[in-house]
Every structure is written in structure tokens, then in C-alpha cells.
mmCIF file of C-alpha atoms in Angstrom:
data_model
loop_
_atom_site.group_PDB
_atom_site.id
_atom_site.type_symbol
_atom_site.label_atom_id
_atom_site.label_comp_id
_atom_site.label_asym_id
_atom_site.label_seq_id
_atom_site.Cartn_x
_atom_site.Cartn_y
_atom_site.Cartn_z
ATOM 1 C CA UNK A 1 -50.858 34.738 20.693
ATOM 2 C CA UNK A 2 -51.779 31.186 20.273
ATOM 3 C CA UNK A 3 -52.006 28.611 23.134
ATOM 4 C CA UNK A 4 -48.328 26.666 23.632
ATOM 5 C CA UNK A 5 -48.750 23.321 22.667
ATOM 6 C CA UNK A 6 -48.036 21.259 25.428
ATOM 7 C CA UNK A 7 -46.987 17.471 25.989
ATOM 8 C CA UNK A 8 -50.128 16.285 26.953
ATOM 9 C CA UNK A 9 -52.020 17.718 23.970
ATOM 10 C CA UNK A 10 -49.753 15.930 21.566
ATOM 11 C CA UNK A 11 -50.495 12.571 23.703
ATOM 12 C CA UNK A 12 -54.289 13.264 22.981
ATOM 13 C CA UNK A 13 -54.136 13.906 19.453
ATOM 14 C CA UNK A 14 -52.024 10.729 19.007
ATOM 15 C CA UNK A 15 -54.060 8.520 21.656
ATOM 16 C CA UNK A 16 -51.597 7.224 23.655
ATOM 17 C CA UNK A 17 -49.990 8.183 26.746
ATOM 18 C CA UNK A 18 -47.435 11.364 27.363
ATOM 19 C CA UNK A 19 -45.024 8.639 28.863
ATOM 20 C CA UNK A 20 -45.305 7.286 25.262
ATOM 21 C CA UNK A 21 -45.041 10.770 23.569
ATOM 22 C CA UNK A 22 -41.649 11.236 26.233
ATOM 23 C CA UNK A 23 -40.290 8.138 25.398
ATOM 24 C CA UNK A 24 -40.316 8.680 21.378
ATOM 25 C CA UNK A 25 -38.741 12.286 22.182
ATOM 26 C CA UNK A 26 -36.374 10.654 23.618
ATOM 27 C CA UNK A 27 -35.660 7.097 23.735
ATOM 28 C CA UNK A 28 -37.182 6.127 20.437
ATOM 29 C CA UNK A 29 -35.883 2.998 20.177
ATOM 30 C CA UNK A 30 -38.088 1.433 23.025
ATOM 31 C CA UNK A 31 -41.011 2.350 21.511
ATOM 32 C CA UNK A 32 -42.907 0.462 18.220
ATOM 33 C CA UNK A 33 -42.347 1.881 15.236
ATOM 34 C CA UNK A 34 -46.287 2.152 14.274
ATOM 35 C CA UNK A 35 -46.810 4.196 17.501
ATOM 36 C CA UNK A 36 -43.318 6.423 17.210
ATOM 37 C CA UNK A 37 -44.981 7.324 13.680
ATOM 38 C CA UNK A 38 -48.079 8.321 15.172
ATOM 39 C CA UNK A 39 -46.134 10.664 17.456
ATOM 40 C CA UNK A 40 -44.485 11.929 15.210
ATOM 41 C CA UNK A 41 -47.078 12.967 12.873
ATOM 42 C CA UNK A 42 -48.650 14.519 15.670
ATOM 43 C CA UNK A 43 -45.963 16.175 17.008
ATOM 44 C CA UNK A 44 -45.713 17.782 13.371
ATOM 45 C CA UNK A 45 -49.679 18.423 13.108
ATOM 46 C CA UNK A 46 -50.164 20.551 16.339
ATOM 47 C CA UNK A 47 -46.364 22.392 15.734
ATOM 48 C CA UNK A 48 -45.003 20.863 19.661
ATOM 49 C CA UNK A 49 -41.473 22.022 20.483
ATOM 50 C CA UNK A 50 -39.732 20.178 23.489
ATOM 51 C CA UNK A 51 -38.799 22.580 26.185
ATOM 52 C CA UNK A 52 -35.187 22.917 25.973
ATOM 53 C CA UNK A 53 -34.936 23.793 29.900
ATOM 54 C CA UNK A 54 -37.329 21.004 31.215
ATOM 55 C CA UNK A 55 -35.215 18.607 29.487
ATOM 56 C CA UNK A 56 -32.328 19.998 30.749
ATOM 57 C CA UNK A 57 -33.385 19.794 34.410
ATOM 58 C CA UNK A 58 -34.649 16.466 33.746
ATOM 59 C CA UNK A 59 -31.623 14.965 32.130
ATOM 60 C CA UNK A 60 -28.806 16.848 33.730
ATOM 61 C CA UNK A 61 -27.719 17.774 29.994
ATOM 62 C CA UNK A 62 -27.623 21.352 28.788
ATOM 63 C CA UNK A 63 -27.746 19.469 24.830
ATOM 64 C CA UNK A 64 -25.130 21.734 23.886
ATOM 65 C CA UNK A 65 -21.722 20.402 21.467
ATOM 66 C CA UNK A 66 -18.868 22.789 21.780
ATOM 67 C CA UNK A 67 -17.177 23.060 18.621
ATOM 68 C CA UNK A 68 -14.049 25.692 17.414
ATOM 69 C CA UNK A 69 -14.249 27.996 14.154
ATOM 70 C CA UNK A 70 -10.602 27.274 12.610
ATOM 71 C CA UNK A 71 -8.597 30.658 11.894
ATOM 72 C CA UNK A 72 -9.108 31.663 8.895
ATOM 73 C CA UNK A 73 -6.833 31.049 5.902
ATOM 74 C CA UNK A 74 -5.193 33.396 4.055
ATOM 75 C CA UNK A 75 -6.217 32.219 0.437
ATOM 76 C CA UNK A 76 -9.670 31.494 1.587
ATOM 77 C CA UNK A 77 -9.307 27.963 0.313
ATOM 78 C CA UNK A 78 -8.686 25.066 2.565
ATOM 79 C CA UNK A 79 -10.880 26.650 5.022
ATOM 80 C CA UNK A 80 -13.426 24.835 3.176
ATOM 81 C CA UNK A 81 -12.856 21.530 4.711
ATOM 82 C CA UNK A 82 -13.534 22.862 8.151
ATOM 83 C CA UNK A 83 -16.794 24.910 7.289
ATOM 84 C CA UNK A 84 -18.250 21.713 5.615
ATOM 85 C CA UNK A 85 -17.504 19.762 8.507
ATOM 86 C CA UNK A 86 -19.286 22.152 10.930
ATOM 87 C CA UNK A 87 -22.204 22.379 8.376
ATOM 88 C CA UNK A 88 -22.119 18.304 8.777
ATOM 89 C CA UNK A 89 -21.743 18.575 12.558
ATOM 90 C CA UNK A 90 -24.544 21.354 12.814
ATOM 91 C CA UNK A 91 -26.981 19.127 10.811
ATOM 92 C CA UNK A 92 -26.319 15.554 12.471
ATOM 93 C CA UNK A 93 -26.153 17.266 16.405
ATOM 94 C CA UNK A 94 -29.644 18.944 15.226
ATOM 95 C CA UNK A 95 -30.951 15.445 14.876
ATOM 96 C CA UNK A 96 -30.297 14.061 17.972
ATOM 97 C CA UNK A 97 -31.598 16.983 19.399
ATOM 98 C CA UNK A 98 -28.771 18.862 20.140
ATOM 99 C CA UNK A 99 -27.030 22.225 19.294
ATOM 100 C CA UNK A 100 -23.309 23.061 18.242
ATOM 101 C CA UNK A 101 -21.737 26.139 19.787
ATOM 102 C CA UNK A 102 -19.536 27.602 18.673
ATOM 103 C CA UNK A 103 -16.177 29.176 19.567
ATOM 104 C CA UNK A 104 -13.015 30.471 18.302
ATOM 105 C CA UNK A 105 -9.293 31.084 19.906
ATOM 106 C CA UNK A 106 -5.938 32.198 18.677
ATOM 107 C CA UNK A 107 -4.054 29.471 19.936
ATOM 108 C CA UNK A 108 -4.436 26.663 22.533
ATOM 109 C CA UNK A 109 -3.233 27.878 25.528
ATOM 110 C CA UNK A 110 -6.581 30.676 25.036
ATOM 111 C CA UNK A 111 -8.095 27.667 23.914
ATOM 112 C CA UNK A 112 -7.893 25.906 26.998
ATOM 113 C CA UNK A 113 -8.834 28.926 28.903
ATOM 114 C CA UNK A 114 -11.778 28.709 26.566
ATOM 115 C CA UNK A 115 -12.781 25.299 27.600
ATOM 116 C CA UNK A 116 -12.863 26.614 31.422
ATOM 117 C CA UNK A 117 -15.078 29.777 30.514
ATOM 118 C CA UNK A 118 -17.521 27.314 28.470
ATOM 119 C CA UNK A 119 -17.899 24.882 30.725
ATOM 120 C CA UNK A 120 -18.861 27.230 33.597
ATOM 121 C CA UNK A 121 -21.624 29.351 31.664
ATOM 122 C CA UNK A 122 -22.903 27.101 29.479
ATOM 123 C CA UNK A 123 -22.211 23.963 30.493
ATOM 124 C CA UNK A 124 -21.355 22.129 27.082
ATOM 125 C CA UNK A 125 -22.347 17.904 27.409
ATOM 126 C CA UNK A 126 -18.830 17.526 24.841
ATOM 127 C CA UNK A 127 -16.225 18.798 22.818
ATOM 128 C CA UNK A 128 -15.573 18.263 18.954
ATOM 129 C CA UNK A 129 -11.886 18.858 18.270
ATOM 130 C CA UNK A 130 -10.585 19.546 14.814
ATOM 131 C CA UNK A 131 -6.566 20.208 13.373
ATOM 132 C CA UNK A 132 -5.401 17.377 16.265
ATOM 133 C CA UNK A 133 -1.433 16.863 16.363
ATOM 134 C CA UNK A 134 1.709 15.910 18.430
ATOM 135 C CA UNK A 135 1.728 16.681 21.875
ATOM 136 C CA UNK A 136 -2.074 18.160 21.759
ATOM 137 C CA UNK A 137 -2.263 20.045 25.182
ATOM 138 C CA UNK A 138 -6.261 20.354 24.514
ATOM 139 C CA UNK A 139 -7.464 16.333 24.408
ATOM 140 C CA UNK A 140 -4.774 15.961 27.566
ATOM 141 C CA UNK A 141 -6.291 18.866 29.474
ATOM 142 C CA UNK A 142 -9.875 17.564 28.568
ATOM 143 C CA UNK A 143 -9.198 13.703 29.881
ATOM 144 C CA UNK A 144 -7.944 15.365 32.832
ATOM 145 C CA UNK A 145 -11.002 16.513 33.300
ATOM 146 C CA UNK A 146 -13.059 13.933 32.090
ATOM 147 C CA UNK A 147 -14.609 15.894 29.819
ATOM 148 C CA UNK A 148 -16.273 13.860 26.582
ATOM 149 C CA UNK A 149 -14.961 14.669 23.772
ATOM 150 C CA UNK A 150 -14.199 13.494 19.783
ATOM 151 C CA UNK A 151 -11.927 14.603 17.554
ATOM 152 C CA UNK A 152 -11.730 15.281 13.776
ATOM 153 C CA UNK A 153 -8.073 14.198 13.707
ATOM 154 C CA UNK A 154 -6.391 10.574 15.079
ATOM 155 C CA UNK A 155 -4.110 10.656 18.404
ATOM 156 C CA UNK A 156 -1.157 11.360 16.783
ATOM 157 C CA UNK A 157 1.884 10.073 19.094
ATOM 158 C CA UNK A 158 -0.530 9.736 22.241
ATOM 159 C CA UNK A 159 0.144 6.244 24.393
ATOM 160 C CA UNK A 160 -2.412 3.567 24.138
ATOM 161 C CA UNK A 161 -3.531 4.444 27.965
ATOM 162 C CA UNK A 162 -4.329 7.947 26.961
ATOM 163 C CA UNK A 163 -6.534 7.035 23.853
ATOM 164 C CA UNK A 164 -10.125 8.376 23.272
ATOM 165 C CA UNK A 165 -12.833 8.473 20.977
ATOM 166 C CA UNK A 166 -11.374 9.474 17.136
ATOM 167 C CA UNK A 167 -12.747 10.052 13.404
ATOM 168 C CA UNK A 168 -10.257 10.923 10.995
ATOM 169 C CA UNK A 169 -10.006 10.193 7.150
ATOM 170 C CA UNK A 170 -7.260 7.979 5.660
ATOM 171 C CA UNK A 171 -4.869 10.807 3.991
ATOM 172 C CA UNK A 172 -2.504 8.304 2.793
ATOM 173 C CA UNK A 173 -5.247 6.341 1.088
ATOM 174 C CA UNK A 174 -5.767 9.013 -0.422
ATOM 175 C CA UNK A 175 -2.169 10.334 -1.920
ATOM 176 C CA UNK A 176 -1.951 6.397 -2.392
ATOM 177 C CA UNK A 177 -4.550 6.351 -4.819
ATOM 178 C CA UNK A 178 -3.778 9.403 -6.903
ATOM 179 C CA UNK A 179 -0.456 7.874 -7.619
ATOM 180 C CA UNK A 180 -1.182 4.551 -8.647
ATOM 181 C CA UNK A 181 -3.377 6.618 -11.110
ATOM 182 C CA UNK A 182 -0.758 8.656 -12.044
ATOM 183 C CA UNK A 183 1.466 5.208 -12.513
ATOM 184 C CA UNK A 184 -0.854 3.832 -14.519
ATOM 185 C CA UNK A 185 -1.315 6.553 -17.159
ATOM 186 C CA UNK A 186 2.757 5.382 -17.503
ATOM 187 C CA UNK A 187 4.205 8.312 -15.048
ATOM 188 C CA UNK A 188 7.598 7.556 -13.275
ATOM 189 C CA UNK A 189 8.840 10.771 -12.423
ATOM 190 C CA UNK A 190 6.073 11.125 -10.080
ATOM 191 C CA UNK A 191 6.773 14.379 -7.790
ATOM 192 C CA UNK A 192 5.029 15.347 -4.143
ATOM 193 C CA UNK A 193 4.528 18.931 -3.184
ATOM 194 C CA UNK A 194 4.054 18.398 0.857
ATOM 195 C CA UNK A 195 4.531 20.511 4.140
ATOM 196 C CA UNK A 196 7.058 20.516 6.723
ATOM 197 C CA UNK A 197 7.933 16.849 8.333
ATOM 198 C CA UNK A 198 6.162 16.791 11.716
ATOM 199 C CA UNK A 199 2.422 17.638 10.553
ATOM 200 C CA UNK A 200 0.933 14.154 11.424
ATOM 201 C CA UNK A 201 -2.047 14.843 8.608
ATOM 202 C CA UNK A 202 1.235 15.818 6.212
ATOM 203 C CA UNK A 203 3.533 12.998 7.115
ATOM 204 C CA UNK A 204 0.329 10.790 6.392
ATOM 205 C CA UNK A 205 -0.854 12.048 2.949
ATOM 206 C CA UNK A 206 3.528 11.674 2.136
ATOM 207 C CA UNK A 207 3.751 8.498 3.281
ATOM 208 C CA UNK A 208 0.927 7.145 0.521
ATOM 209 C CA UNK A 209 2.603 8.554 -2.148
ATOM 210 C CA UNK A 210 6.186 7.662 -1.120
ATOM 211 C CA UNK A 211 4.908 3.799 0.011
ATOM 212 C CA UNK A 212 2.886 3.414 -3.883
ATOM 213 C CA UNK A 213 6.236 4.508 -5.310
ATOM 214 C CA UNK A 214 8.302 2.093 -3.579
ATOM 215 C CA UNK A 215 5.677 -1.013 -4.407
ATOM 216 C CA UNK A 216 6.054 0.346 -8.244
ATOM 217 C CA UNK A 217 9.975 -0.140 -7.902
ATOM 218 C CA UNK A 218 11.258 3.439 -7.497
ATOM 219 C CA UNK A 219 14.349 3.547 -4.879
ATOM 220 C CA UNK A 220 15.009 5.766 -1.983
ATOM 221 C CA UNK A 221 17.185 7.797 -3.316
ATOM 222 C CA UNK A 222 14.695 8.877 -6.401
ATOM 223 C CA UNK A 223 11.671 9.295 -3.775
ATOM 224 C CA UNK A 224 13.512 11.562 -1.529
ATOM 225 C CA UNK A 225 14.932 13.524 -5.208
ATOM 226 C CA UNK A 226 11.101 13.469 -6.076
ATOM 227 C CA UNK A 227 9.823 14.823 -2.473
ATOM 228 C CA UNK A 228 9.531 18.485 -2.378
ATOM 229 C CA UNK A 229 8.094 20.359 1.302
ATOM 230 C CA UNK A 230 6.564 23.757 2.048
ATOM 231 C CA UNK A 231 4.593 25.579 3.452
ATOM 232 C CA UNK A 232 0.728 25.358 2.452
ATOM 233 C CA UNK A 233 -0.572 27.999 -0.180
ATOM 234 C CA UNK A 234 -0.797 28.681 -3.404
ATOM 235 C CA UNK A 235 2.360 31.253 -4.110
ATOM 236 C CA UNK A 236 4.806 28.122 -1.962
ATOM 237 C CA UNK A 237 3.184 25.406 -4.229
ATOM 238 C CA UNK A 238 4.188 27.311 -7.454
ATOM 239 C CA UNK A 239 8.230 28.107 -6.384
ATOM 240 C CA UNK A 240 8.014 24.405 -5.006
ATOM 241 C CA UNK A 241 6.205 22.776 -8.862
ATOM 242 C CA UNK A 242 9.424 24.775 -10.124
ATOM 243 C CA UNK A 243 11.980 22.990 -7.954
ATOM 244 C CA UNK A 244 10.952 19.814 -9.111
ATOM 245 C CA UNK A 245 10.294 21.111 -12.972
ATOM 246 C CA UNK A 246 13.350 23.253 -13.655
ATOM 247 C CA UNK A 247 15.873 20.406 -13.154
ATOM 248 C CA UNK A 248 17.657 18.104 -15.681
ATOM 249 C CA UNK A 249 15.097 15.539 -14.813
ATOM 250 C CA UNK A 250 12.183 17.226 -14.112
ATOM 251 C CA UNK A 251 9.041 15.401 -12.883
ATOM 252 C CA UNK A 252 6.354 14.748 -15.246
ATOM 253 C CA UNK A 253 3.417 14.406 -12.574
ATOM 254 C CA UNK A 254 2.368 16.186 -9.409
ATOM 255 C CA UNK A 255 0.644 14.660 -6.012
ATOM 256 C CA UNK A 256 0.071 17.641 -3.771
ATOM 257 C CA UNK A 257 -1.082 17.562 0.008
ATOM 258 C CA UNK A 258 -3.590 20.288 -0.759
ATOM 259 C CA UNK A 259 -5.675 22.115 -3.336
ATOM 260 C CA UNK A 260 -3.460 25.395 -2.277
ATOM 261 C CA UNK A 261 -0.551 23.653 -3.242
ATOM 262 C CA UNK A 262 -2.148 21.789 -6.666
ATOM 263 C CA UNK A 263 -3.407 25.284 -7.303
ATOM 264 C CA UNK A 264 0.045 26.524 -7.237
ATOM 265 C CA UNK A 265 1.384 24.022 -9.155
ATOM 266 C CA UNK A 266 -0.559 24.912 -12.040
ATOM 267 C CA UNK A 267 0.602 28.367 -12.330
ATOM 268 C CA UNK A 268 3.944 26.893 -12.854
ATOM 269 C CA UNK A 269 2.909 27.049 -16.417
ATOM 270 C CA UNK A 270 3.493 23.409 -17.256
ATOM 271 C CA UNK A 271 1.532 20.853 -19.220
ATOM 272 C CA UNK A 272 1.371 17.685 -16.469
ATOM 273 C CA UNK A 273 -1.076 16.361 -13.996
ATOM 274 C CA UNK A 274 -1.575 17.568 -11.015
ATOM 275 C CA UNK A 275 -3.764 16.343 -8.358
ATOM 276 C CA UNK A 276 -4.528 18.098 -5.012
ATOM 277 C CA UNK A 277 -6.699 16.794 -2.158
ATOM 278 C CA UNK A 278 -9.283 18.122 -0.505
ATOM 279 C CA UNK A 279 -11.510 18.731 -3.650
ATOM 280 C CA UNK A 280 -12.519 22.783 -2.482
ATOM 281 C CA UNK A 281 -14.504 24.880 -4.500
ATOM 282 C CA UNK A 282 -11.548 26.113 -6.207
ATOM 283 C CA UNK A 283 -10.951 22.856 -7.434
ATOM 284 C CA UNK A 284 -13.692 22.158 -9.008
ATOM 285 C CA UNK A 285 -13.842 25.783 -10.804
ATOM 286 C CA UNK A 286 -10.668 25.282 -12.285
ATOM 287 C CA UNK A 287 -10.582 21.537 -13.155
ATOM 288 C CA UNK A 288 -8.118 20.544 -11.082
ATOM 289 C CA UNK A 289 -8.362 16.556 -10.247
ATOM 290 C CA UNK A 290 -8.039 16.053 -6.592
ATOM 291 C CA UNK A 291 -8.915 14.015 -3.533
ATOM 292 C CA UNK A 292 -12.150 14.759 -1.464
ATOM 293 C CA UNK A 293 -12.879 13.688 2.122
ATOM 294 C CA UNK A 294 -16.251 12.066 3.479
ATOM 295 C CA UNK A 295 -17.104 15.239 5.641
ATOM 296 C CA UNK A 296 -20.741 14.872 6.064
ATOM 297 C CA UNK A 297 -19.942 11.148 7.113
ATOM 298 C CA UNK A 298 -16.976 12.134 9.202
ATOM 299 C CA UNK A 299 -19.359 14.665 11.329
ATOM 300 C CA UNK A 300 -22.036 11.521 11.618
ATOM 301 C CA UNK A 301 -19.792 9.531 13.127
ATOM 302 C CA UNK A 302 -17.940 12.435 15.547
ATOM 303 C CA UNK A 303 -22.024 12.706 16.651
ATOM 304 C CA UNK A 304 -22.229 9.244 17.040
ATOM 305 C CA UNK A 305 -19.592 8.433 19.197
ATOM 306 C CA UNK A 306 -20.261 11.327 21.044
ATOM 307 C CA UNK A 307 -24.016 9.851 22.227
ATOM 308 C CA UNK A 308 -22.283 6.361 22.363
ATOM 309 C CA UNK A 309 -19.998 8.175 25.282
ATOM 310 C CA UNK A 310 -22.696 10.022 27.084
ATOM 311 C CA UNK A 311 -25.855 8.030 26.569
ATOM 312 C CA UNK A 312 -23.567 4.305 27.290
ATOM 313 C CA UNK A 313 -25.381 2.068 25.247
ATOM 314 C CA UNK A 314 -25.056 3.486 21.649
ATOM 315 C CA UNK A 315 -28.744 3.570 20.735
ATOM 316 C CA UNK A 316 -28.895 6.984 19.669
ATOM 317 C CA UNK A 317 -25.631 7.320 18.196
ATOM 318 C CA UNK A 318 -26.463 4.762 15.918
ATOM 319 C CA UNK A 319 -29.961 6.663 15.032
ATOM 320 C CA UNK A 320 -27.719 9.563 14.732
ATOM 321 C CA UNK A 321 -24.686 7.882 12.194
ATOM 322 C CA UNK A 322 -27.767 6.282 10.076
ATOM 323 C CA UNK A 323 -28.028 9.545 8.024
ATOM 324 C CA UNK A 324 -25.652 11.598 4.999
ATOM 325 C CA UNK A 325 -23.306 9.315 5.004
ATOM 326 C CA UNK A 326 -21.810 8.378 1.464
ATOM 327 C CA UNK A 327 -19.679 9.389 -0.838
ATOM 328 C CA UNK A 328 -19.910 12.566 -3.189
ATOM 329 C CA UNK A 329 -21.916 12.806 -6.315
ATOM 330 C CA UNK A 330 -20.060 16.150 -7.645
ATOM 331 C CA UNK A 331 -18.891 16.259 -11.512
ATOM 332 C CA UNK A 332 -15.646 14.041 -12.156
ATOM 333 C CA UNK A 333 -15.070 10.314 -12.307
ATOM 334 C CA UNK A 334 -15.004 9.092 -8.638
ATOM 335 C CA UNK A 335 -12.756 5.807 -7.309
ATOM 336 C CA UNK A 336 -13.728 5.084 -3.888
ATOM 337 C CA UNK A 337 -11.630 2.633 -0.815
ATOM 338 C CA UNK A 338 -13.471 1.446 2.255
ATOM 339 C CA UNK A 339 -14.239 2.595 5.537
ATOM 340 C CA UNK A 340 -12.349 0.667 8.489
ATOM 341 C CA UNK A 341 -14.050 0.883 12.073
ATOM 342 C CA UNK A 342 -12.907 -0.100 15.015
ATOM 343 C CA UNK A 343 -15.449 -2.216 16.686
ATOM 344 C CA UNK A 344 -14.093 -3.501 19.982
ATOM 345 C CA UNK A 345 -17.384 -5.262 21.585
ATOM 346 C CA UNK A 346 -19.439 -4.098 19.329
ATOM 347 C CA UNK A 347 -18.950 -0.015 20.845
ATOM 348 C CA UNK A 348 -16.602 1.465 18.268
ATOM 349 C CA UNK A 349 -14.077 4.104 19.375
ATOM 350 C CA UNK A 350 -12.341 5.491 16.278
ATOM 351 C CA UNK A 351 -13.115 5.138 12.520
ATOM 352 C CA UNK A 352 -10.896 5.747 9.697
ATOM 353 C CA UNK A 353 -12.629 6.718 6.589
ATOM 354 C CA UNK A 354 -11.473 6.543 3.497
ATOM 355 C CA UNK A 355 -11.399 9.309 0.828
ATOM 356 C CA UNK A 356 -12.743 9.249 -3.383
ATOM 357 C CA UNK A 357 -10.522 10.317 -6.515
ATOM 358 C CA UNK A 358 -12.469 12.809 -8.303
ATOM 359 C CA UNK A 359 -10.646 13.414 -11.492
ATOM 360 C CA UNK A 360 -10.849 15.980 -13.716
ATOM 361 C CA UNK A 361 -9.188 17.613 -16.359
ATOM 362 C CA UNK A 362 -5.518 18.321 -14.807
ATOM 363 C CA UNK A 363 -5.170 14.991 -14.416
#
């Protein structure tokens, strides 16, 4: 068995000192960047892996992001969303030189019990929350606690003294977008296949479409005879394309909260665009235009503001955000917005990304 490489071996095959060797491990950003190369290169050349329990003792940080496996869903296709984003959280934790772990619950109030189990065996530094909504009990029970945490998901409905760290992408810029495409291929009759008022991610990907039609001169009256809700999947998305279809005036375009939906609305067997959002897999093997989220560049940031909360001054979550973030480079034409950041003394707390138009062939 070969000899363990050890700190002070990697200091002598780089020539400098093992406080230098410590500090590029972990504070890179006080050291040069000729000498943090050298470092590195050795650090690569001899094979060195930092022990994770030293650093633990010597930081008071067991390096470990606690992060929940979404249920899964019953078509097998917005499930996507999540799995890329822990992919994206997995990869942008690794390079700050920490781990994800991973959990999974029926339903918050095991959740929450969850949180207490975690925190007393393994000692998580932070929380990533995903699928945030009104009246969350978990981001309430975990600012009780004073527990860091970001979520995938904005504070929907919580006061301004209860706010905390955010990364969500801009749904309505999103369903905004696909209709002012829609309007300007000439489409009026411009119908929305939603969910249930009360989702806060719902609500927001409605109130694009509904807010585009209104600027383009369609009344009230016509948006709410346009607006169609149900629940998400593919079977409610086809009996929901025919409530809007098999009228005297049907529709003669689709915007759809989801892919399940889109998807659904194409088995209605009729010849006008759809567009879904969340551009899944399934999307893309069928041709169905739709609207695709930042992922990888919404898990950079959740990492980043993470480090910004536990390290203070935002060095390393910047080193972390630096990397995969941009927007896709899949098949389809691609119209891209803007990000907005919130940058309140120069220590953002929340940024609102915005999503790309992929179109395709049903649209």
C-alpha cells in the first residue's frame, strides 16, 4: 500500500510553505495566482487528498449540503427539472469542496422531523430547499433555528422581516415570451393550460401570459374565456386542450405551464402550436417548442450564496458562481432575457434568472 501523501510533501514538491499549500486549499484568494498554480499542479502530481476530518475539526464545518430528492412523478417527466438541478448542485458544492446529501420525505411535517435527525448525526453546514410555496413551514422552522439555508423557489407571501437567501427563475418571463411569439406569428386566440390558482410557480408562469395578452389589447373577459386550469400531467392537459378546442371559438394556440401539460395538448389531435416549459427530455424527442430554465446556473448561484452566508465575505461563493453558468446550446432556435440580481452592498441575497425559448417544430 503506498505511503499517504501528506501536506507537507505537497509543500516540498511545490517549494513553498504548508501554510501556503493550506491557504490555496482553502482560502485561495489570498494567495498569488503563480504560486496557487504551483500548488495545484502539485497537489495533482503526488495524488494529495485533504483530510475530510482534520478540516472538519479545524473549521467547525462537517462540508456537508443537505439537499431533498423530490417524490417522484407519475409520468416520469417533470421530475427532470429537479434531477438536473441536483446534478448542478452536486457538481458546483464538489468545487468548493463540499458534498450534497441527500434526503427524501413524504411530506413536510416528516420533513421537518428530517431536518432534526440530520442535523444531530451529521451535522449538515446548510440546507438547499426546492418546490418553496405559501405558508412554507420548512424555511420558518429553519430561521427559527438559524439554520443557513437557500432555496430553489422565491418567498412566496413571506413578510419582508422573515426574508432569506433565494434563487428562483422568472416563470412569467418565460410564459411572457412564448406568447409574444405566438402573437407575432398573427395568433389571437391565444389559450393557457395552467394548474390550480394558489401554486405561486403557477400563478407566476399565468400571470406572463395573461399580462402579454392584455399589452396586445385582448380584454378581461376573453383572457379569463382563454384561461383553462388543471391539474399537471399529460392525460389533464389533453381533456383541458379540448375545453378550449371544442368550442365555437376555439383557440388557435397553446401556452402550457409544463411539458406534461404541452404533451397533452398534442394528443388532442389538433394542428396548432403548442409550447410547454421546462424543455424535458420528452420535449425535445417529440418536437415540442417549450421554455427551459438555467438549472446549472440556478444551482451556482444556490452554492454561492450559500458560502456568501457561512464564509461572510463572499470570496468563495464568487469562486464557486464563476463556473456552468449560461444558457443552453440544445437543438432549437433559442431567445434569451436577462438575469436580475439583487445586489444590496455589493452581498446579493436573491437572484431571479431568466429562462430561453427553444422552439421547435410544434410551434
Amino acid at each position: 500500500m503506498a505511503n499517504k501523501v501528506t501536506i507537507a510533501d505537497v509543500a516540498r514538491y511545490a517549494s513553498v510553505s504548508r501554510q501556503t499549500v493550506s491557504n490555496v486549499l482553502n482560502s485561495p484568494e489570498v494567495v498569488r495566482e503563480e504560486t496557487r498554480l504551483r500548488v495545484l499542479e502539485a497537489v495533482k502530481a503526488l495524488g494529495y487528498r485533504a483530510s475530510q476530518a482534520a478540516r472538519q475539526m479545524r473549521t467547525g464545518r462537517s462540508q456537508l449540503i443537505a439537499a431533498r430528492i423530490e417524490p417522484a412523478q407519475d409520468d416520469g417527466i417533470n421530475g427532470f427539472v429537479f434531477d438536473r438541478f441536483l446534478h448542478g448542485l452536486t457538481e458546483s458544492a464538489a468545487r468548493a469542496g463540499y458534498r450534497v446529501l441527500l434526503y427524501t420525505t413524504d411530506d413536510h411535517e416528516a420533513e421537518l422531523a428530517t431536518f432534526d435527525d440530520l442535523l444531530g448525526s451529521y451535522e449538515p453546514d446548510a440546507f438547499v430547499l426546492t418546490s418553496t410555496h405559501y405558508g412554507d413551514p420548512r424555511t420558518a422552522w429553519l430561521l427559527d433555528q438559524r439554520i443557513p439555508f437557500v432555496t430553489f423557489g422565491r418567498p412566496w407571501g413571506v413578510p419582508p422581516d422573515r426574508q432569506y437567501p433565494w434563487v428562483d427563475v422568472d416563470g412569467a418571463a418565460g410564459t411572457a415570451m412564448a406568447t409574444r411569439y405566438l402573437l407575432g406569428l398573427g395568433h389571437r386566440r391565444i389559450g393557457f393550460l395552467g394548474w390550480p390558482a394558489g401554486s405561486g410557480v403557477g400563478d407566476d408562469r399565468r400571470d406572463g401570459w395573461a399580462r402579454t395578452l392584455a399589452a396586445g389589447g385582448t380584454g378581461p373577459a376573453e383572457i379569463a374565456e382563454l384561461d383553462c386550469r388543471t391539474q399537471d400531467g399529460v392525460p389533464h392537459g389533453e381533456a383541458a386542450a379540448h375545453a378550449l378546442l371544442d368550442t365555437d371559438r376555439p383557440v388557435t394556440a397553446l401556452v402550457c405551464a409544463s411539458d406534461s401539460l404541452a404533451l397533452g395538448a398534442l394528443q388532442a389531435g389538433r394542428d396548432i402550436p403548442v409550447i410547454g416549459f421546462d424543455d424535458t427530455p420528452s420535449a425535445r424527442a417529440v418536437g415540442l417548442t417549450s421554455v427551459s430554465q438555467p438549472l446549472a446556473e440556478v444551482a451556482a448561484r444556490c452554492v454561492s450564496l450559500l458560502l456568501q452566508t457561512l464564509d461572510g465575505d463572499g470570496a468563495r461563493a464568487r469562486q464557486a458562481g464563476a463556473h456552468d453558468v449560461g444558457g443552453r446550446t440544445d437543438e432549437g432556435d433559442v431567445e434569451r432575457g436577462s438575469t436580475v440580481t439583487a445586489t444590496p452592498e455589493a452581498q446579493p441575497t436573491y437572484a431571479l434568472l431568466q429562462p430561453s425559448l427553444v422552439r421547435r417544430r410544434s410551434a
